[in-house]
Short mmCIF file of C-alpha atoms and ligand atoms in Angstrom, two decimals:
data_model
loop_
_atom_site.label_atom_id
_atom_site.label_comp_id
_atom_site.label_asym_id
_atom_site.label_seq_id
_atom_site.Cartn_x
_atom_site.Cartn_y
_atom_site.Cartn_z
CA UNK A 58 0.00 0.00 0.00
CA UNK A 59 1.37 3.39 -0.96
CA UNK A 60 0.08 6.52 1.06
CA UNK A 61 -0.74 9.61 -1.18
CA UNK A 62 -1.43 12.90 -0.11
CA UNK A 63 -4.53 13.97 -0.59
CA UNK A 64 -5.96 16.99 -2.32
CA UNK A 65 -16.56 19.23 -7.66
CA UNK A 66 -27.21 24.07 -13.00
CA UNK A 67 -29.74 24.00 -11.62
CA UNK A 68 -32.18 20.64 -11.87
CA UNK A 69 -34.75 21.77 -14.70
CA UNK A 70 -38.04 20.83 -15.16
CA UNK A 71 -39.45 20.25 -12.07
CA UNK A 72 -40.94 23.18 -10.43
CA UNK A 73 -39.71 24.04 -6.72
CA UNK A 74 -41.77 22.58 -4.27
CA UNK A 75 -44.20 24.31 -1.97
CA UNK A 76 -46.05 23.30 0.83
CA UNK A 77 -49.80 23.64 0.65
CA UNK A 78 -50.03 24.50 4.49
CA UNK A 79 -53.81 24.71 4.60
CA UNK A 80 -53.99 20.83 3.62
CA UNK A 81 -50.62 19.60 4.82
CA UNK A 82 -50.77 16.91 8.43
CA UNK A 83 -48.32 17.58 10.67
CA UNK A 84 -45.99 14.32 10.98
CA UNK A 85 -47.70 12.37 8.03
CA UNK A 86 -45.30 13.16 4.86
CA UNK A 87 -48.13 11.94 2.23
CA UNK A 88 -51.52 11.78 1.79
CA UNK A 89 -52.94 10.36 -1.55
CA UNK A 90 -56.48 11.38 -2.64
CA UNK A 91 -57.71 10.96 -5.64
CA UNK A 92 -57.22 13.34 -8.67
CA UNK A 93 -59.40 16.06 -9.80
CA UNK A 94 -60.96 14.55 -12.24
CA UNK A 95 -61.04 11.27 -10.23
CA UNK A 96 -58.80 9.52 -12.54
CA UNK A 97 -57.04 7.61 -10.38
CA UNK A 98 -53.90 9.92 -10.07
CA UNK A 99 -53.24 10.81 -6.99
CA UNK A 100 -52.54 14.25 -5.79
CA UNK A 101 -49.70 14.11 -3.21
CA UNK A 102 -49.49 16.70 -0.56
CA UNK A 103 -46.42 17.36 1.31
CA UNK A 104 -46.17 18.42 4.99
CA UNK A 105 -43.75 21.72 5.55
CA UNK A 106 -40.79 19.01 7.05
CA UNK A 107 -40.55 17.20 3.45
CA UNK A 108 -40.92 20.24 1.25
CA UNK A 109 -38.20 21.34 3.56
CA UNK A 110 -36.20 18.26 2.85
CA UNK A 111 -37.02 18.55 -0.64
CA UNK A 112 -35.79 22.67 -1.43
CA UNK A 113 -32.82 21.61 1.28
CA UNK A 114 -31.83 18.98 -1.54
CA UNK A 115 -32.90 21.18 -4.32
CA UNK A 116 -30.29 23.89 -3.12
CA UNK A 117 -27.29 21.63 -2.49
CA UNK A 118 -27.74 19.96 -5.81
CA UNK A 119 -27.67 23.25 -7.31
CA UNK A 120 -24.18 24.24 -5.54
CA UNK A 121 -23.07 20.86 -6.55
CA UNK A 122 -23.35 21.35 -9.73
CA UNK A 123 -22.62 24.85 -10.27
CA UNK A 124 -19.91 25.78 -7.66
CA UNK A 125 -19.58 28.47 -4.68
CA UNK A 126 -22.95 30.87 -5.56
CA UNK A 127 -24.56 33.75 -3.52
CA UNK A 128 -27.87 33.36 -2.19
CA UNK A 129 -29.04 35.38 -4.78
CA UNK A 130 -27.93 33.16 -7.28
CA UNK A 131 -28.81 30.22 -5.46
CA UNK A 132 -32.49 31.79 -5.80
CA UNK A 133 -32.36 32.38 -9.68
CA UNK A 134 -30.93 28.90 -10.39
CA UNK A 135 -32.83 26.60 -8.37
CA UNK A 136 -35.80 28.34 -8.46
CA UNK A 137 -36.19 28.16 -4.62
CA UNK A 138 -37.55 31.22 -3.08
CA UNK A 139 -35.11 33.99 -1.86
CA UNK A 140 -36.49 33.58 2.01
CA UNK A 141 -36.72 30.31 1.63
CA UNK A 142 -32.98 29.85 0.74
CA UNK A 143 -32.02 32.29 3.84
CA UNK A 144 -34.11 30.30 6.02
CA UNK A 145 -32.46 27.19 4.98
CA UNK A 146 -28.65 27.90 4.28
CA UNK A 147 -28.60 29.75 7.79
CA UNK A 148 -29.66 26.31 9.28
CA UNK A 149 -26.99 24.52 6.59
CA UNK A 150 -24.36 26.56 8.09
CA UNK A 151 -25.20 25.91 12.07
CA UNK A 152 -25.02 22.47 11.00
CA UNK A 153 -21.43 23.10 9.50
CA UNK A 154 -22.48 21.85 6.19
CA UNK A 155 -22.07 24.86 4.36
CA UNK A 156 -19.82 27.94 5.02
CA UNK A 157 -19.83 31.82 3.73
CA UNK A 158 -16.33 32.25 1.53
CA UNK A 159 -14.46 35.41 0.92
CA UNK A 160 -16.58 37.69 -1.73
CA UNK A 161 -14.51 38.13 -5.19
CA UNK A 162 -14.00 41.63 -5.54
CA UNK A 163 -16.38 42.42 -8.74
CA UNK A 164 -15.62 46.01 -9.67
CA UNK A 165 -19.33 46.91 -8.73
CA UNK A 166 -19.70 49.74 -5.78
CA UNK A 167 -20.82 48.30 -2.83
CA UNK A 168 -19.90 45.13 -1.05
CA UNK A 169 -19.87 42.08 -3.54
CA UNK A 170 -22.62 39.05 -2.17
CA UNK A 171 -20.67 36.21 0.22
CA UNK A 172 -20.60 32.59 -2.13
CA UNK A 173 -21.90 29.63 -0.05
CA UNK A 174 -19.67 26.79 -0.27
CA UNK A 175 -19.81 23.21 1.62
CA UNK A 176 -17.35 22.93 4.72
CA UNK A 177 -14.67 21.15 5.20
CA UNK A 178 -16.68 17.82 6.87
CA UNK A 179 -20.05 18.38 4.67
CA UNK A 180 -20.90 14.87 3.15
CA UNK A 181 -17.43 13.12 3.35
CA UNK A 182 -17.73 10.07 0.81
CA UNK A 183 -15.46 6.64 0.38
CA UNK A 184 -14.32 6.62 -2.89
CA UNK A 185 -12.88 3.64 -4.60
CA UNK A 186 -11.94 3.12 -7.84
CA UNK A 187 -10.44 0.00 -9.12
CA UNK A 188 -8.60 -0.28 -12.34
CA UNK A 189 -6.93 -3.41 -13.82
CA UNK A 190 -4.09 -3.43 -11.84
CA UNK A 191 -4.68 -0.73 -8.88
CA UNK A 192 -6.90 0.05 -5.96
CA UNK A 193 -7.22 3.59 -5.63
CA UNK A 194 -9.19 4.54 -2.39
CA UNK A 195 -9.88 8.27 -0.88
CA UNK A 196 -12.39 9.79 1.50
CA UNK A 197 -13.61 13.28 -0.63
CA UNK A 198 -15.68 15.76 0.98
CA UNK A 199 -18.94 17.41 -0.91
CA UNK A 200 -16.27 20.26 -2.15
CA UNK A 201 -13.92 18.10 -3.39
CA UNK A 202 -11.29 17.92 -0.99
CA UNK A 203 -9.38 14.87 -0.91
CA UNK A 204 -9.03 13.98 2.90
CA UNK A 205 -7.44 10.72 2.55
CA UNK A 206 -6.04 8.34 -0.20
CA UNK A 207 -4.36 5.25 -0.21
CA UNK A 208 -3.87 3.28 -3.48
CA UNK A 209 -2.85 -0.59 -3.45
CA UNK A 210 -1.52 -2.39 -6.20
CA UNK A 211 -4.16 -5.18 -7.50
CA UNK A 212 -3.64 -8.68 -9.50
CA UNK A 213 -5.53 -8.75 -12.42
CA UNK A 214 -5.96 -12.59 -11.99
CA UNK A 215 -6.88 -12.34 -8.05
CA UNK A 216 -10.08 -14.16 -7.04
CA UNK A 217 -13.32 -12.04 -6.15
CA UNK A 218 -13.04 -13.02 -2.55
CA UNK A 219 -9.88 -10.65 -2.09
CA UNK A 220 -10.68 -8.08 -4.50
CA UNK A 221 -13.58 -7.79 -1.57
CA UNK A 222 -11.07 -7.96 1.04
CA UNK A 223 -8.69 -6.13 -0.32
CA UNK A 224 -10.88 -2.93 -1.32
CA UNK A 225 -12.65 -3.19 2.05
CA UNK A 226 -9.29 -3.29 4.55
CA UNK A 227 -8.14 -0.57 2.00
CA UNK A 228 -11.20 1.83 2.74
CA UNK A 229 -11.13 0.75 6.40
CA UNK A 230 -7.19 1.90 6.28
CA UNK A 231 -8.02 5.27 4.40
CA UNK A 232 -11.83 6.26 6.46
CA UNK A 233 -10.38 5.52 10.35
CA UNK A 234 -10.89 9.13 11.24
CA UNK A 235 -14.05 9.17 9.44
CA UNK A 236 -15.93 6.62 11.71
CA UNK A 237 -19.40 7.36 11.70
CA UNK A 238 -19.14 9.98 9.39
CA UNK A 239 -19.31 8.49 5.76
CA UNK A 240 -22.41 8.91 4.11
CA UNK A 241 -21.92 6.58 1.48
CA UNK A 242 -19.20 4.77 -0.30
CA UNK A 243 -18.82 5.13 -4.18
CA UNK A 244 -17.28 2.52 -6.62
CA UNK A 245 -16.35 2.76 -9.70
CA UNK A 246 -15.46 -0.28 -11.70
CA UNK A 247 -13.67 -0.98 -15.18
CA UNK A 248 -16.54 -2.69 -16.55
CA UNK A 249 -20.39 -2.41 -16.99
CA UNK A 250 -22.18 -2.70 -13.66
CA UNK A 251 -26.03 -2.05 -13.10
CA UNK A 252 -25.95 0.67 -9.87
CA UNK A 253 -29.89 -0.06 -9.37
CA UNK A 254 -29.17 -3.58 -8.83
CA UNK A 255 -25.20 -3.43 -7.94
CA UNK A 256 -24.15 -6.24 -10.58
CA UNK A 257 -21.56 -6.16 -12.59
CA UNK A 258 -22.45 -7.34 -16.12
CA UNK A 259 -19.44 -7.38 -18.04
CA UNK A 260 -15.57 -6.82 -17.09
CA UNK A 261 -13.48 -7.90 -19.70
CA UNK A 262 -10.28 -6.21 -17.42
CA UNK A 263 -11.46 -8.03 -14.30
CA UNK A 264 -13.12 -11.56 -15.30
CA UNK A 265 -13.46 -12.29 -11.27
CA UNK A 266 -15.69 -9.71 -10.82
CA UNK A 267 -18.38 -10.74 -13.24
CA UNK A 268 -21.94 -11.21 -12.01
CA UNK A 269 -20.86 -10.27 -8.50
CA UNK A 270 -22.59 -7.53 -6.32
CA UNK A 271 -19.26 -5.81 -4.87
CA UNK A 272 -21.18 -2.67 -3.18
CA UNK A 273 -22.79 -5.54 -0.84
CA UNK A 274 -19.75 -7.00 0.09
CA UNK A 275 -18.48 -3.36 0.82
CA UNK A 276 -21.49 -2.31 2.62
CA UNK A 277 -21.25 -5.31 4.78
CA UNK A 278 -17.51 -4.89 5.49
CA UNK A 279 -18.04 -1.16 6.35
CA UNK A 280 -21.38 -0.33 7.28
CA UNK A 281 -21.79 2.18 5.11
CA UNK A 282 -24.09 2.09 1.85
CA UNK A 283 -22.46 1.55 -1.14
CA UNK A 284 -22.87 1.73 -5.14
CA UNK A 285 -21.30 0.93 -7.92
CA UNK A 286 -21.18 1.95 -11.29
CA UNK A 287 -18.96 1.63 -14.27
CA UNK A 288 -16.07 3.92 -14.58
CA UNK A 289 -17.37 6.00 -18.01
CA UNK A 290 -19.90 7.62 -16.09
CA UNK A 291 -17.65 7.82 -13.09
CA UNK A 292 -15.66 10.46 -14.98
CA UNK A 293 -18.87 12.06 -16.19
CA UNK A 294 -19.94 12.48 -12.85
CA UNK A 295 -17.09 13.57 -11.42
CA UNK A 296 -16.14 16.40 -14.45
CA UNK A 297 -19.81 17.27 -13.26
CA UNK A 298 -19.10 17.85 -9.61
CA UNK A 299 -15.55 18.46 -9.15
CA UNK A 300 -14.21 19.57 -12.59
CA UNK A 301 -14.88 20.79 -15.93
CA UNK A 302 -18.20 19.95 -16.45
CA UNK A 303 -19.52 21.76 -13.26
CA UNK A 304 -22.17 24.72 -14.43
CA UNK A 305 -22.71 23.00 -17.78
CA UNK A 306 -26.12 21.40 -18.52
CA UNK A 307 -24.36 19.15 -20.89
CA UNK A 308 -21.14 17.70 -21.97
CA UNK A 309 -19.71 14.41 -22.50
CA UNK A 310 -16.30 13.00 -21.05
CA UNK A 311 -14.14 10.70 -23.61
CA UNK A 312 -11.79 8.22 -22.24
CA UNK A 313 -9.55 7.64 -24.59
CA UNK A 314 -6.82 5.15 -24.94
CA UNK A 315 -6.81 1.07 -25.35
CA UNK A 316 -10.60 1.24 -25.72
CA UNK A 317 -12.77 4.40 -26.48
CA UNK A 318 -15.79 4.99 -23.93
CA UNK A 319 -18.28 8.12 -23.28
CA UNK A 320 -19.77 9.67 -20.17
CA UNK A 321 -22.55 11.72 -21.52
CA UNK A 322 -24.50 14.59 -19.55
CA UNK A 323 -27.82 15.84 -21.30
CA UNK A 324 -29.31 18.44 -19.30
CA UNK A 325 -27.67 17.49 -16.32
CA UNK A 326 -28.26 14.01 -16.29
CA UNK A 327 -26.33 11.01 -17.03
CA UNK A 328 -27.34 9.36 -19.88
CA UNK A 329 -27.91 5.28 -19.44
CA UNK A 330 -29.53 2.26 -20.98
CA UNK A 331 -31.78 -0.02 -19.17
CA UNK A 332 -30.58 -2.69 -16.93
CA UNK A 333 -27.26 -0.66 -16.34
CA UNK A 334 -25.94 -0.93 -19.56
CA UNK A 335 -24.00 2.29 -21.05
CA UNK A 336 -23.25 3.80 -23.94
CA UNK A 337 -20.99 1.97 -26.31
CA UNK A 338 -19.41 5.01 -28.48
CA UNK A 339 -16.41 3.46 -29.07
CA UNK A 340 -18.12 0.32 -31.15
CA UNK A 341 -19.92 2.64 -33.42
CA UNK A 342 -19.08 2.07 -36.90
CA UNK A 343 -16.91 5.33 -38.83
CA UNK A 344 -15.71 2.55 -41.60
CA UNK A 345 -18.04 -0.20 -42.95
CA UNK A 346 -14.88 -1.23 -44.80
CA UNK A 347 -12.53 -0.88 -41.96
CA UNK A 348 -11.01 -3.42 -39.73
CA UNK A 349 -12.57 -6.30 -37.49
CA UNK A 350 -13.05 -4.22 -34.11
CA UNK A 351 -12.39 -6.61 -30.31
CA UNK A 352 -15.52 -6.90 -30.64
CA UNK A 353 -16.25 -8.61 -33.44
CA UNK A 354 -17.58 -5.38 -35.39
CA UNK A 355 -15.98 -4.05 -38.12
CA UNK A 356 -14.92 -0.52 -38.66
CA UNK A 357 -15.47 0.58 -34.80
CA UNK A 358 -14.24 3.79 -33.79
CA UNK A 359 -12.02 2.28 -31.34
CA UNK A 360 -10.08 0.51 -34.47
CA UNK A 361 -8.77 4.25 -35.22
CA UNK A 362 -8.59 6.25 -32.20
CA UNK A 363 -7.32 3.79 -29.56
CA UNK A 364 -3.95 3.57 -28.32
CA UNK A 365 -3.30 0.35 -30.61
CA UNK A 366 -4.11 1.82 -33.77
CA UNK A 367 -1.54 4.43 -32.99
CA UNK A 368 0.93 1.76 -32.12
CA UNK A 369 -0.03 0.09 -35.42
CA UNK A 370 0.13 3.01 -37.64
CA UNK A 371 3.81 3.84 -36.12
CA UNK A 372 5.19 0.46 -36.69
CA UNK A 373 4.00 0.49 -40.23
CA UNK A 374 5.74 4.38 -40.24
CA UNK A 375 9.15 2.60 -39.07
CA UNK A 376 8.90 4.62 -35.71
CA UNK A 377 11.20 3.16 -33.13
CA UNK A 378 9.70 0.78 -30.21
CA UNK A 379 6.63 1.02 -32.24
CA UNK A 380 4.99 -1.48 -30.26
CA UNK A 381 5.01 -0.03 -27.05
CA UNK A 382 4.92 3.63 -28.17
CA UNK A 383 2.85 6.47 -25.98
CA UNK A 384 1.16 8.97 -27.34
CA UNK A 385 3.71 11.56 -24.64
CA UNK A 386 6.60 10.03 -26.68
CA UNK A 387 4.93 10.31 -30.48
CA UNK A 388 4.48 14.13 -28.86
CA UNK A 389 8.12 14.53 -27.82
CA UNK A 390 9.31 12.98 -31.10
CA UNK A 391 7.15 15.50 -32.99
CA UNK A 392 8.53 18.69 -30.97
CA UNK A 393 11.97 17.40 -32.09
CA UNK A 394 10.80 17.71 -35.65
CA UNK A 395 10.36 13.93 -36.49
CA UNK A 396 7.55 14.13 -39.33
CA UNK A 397 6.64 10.65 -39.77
CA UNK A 398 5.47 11.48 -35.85
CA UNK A 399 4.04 14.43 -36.41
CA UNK A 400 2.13 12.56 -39.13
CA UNK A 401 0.94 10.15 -37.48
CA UNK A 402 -0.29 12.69 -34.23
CA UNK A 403 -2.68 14.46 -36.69
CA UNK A 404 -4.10 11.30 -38.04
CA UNK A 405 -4.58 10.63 -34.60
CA UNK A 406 -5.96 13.72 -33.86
CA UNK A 407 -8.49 13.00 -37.15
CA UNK A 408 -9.10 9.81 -36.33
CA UNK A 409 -10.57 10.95 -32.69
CA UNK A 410 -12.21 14.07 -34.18
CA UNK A 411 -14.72 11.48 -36.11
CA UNK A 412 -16.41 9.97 -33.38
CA UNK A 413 -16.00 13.40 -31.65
CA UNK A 414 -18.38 15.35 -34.01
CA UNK A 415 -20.79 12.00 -34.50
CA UNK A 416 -21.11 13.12 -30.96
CA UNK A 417 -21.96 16.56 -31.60
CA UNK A 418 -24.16 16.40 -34.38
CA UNK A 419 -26.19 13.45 -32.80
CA UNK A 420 -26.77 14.47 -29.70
CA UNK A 421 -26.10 18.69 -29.91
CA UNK A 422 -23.16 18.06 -27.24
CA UNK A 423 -20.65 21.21 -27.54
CA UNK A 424 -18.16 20.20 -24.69
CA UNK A 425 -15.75 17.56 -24.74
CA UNK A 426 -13.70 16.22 -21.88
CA UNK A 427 -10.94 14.00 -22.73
CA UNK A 428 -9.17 12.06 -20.48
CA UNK A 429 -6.88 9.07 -20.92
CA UNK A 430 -3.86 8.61 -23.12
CA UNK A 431 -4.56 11.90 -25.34
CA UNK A 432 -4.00 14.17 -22.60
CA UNK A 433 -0.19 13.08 -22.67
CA UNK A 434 -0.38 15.20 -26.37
CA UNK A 435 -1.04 18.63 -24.58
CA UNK A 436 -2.43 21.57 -25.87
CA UNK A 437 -1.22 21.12 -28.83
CA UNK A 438 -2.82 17.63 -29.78
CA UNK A 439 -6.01 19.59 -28.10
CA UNK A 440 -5.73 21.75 -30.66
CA UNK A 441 -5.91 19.32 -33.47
CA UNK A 442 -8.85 17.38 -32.16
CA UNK A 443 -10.96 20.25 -31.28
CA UNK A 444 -10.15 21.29 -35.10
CA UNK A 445 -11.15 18.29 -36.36
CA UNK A 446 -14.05 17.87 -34.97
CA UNK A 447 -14.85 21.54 -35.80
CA UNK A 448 -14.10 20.67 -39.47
CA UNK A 449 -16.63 17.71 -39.16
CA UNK A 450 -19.62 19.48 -37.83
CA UNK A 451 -22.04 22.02 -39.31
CA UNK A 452 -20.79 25.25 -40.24
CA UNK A 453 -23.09 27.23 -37.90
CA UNK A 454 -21.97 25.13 -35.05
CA UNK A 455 -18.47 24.99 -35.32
CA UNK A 456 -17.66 27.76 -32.98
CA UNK A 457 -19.45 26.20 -30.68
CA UNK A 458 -17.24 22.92 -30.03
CA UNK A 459 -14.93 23.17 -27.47
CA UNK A 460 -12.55 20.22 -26.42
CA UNK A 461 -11.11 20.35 -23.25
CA UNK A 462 -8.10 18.24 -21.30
CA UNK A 463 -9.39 16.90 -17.97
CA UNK A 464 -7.51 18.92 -15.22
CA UNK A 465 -8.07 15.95 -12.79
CA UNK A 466 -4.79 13.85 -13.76
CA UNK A 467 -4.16 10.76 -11.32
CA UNK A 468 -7.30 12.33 -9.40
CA UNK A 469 -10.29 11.20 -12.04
CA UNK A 470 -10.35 7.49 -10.47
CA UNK A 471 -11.40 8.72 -7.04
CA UNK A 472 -13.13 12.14 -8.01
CA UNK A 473 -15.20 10.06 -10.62
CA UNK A 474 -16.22 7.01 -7.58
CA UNK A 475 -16.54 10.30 -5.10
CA UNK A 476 -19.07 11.51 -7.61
CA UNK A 477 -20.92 8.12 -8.24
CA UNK A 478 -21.67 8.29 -4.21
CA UNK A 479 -22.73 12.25 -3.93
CA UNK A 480 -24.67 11.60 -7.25
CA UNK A 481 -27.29 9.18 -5.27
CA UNK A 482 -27.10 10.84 -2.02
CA UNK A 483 -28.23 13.67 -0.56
CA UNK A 484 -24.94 15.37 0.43
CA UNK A 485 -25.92 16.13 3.91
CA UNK A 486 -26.51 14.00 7.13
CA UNK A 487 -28.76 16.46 9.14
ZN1 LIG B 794 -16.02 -2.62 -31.70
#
């Protein structure tokens, strides 16, 4: 075990909620009657405590996702009422959950409004994400603080029975001055795992773990609730709460490197299939002539903008170490003026652009957050994919696209499982 040290839009559609108070019962949170025009939908009516609740989760979702705001902002976003929102964050802050932050000077006369941000100890989360070969576990904090992080190496062969052990004397390691305090434990997992049910379906990285129910063993180990989910929508999650995809209604993460896989956000919301599967990006065909794909399909994306192709297309180039080559060292190679790299880079760069704007134009996505093996290219291999994909998009939207390197580095793994665990709870034990 290595010790290392450690280091976050409003919900539309639904209306805020208001208590009727003429109707409501005191202690009873629902009463069903029938509909007005006795249809058999019930009209539910809410007792002051739950609507309460309710705008108390309303407005932490809304700082969640959109970062330190004033409570004047807090009102506009969430669409809670301004006295509401002063009743509430006062009580927020006696509970320690949130905290006033230094105003940002704004040029305006007068004294700038005091952002509301959570505290240091509002809604600490386990966080544990496990990659082929690693454990990474961390207790993170509603703000994104990392409090504590310990990452383990892990044998891709090992049984299921120690994965469980491992991961669980891991978290118990990294949480021991969090006793009592974890609200619940998030999990994200190379693989495709249903986080209604907790099983994962498919893990072609770790065989062991297929059909088991992981966040059970962890829940039982630790007491604490856990959930899992698959590691695309991990970083979606996390880009959403901790990093560049907090204030943006919708954006998509891209993992790129021996595989291609998508976190998409439409309006704030994840985007999943039924029965926990996700999207499959990656495995939609750019080349009905092109090669046979992993898995079994021919002309994937993945069979021109993952990390093998590259190695591929540089051995056929007569690069050096071909086989093993990174996309840092095709970079460094290029800054030294070495064309067939360059070359090969852009086609790179091209070749990700593709699925990029198949993206855009499908699903009106303008923000792209790539993490994985591309980031090693810099701003400058940036540069080239957000071109691309410009180039492949409708004029009028061009402007629009905007590709971005994830700022998280060796932090996405536990930001993206920290995420996964704020994402289905309500960030505040009070
Ligand atoms: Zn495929």
């Amino acid at each position: 075990m290595r010790a290392v040290p450690g280091r976050n839009r409003a919900e539309r559609g639904a209306p805020p909620v208001t208590a009727d108070r003429s109707r409501a019962v005191r202690g009873i949170a629902r009463r069903y009657e029938p509909g007005p025009a006795g249809n058999g939908v019930p009209t539910v009516i809410l007792s002051t405590q739950h609507v309460r609740e309710l705008n108390t989760a309303r407005i932490l979702r809304t700082l969640r996702e959109n970062g330190p705001l004033s409570r004047a902002q807090l009102a506009e976003i969430s669409g809670v009422r301004r006295s509401t929102i002063g009743a509430i964050t006062k009580r927020l802050m006696t509970l320690n959950v949130l905290e006033e932050r230094e105003p940002a000077p704004d040029g305006a006369r007068g004294r700038p409004a005091t952002p509301l941000w959570f505290g240091s100890r509002a809604a600490p989360c386990g966080a544990i994400a496990i990659s082929r070969d690693e454990i990474d576990v961390a207790v993170v904090n509603a703000r994104g603080d990392i409090l504590a992080r310990n990452v383990s190496d892990l044998d891709p062969d090992v049984d299921v029975e120690n994965i469980d052990r491992a991961v669980v004397t891991l978290l118990r390691e990294t949480a021991k001055d969090f006793r009592g305090e974890l609200v619940k434990i998030g999990v994200s997992v190379p693989g495709v795992a249903d986080h209604t049910t907790g099983e994962i379906t498919s893990c072609p990285q770790l065989p062991a773990l297929v059909g088991t129910h992981l966040s059970e063993a962890i829940s039982a180990g630790t007491g604490v609730t856990a959930v899992v989910d698959d590691d695309s929508h991990g970083s979606a999650l996390g880009e959403q709460f901790f990093g560049g995809g907090r204030g943006h209604a919708s954006f998509a993460t891209i993992q790129t490197g021996f595989g291609i896989g998508a976190g998409i956000v439409i309006d704030g919301t994840i985007i999943r299939g039924p029965a926990g599967l996700s999207t499959e990006v990656g495995h939609t065909c750019v080349d009905r002539f092109g090669a046979v794909c992993n898995c079994g399909l021919r002309g994937c994306w993945e069979t021109i903008a993952a990390t093998g192709w590259v190695r591929q297309a540089a051995a056929d180039a007569g690069l050096k170490d071909a086989t093993s080559i990174t996309i840092a060292r095709l970079t460094a190679l290029a800054q030294a003026g070495q064309k067939d790299a360059a070359r090969l880079l852009e086609q790179y760069a091209e070749n990700i652009g593709i699925g990029l704007a198949n993206l855009a134009q499908t699903l009106c996505i303008q923000r792209f957050i790539l993490h994985g093996h591309a980031i090693q290219g810099g701003e400058g291999l940036r540069r080239q994919i957000e071109a691309a994909t410009q180039r492949r998009v409708l004029q009028a939207r061009r402007a629009h696209v905007i590709v971005e390197l994830s700022q998280m580095a060796d932090r996405a793994g536990v930001f993206g499982a920290a995420a996964i665990a704020l994402a289905t709870a309500l960030p505040v034990r009070a």
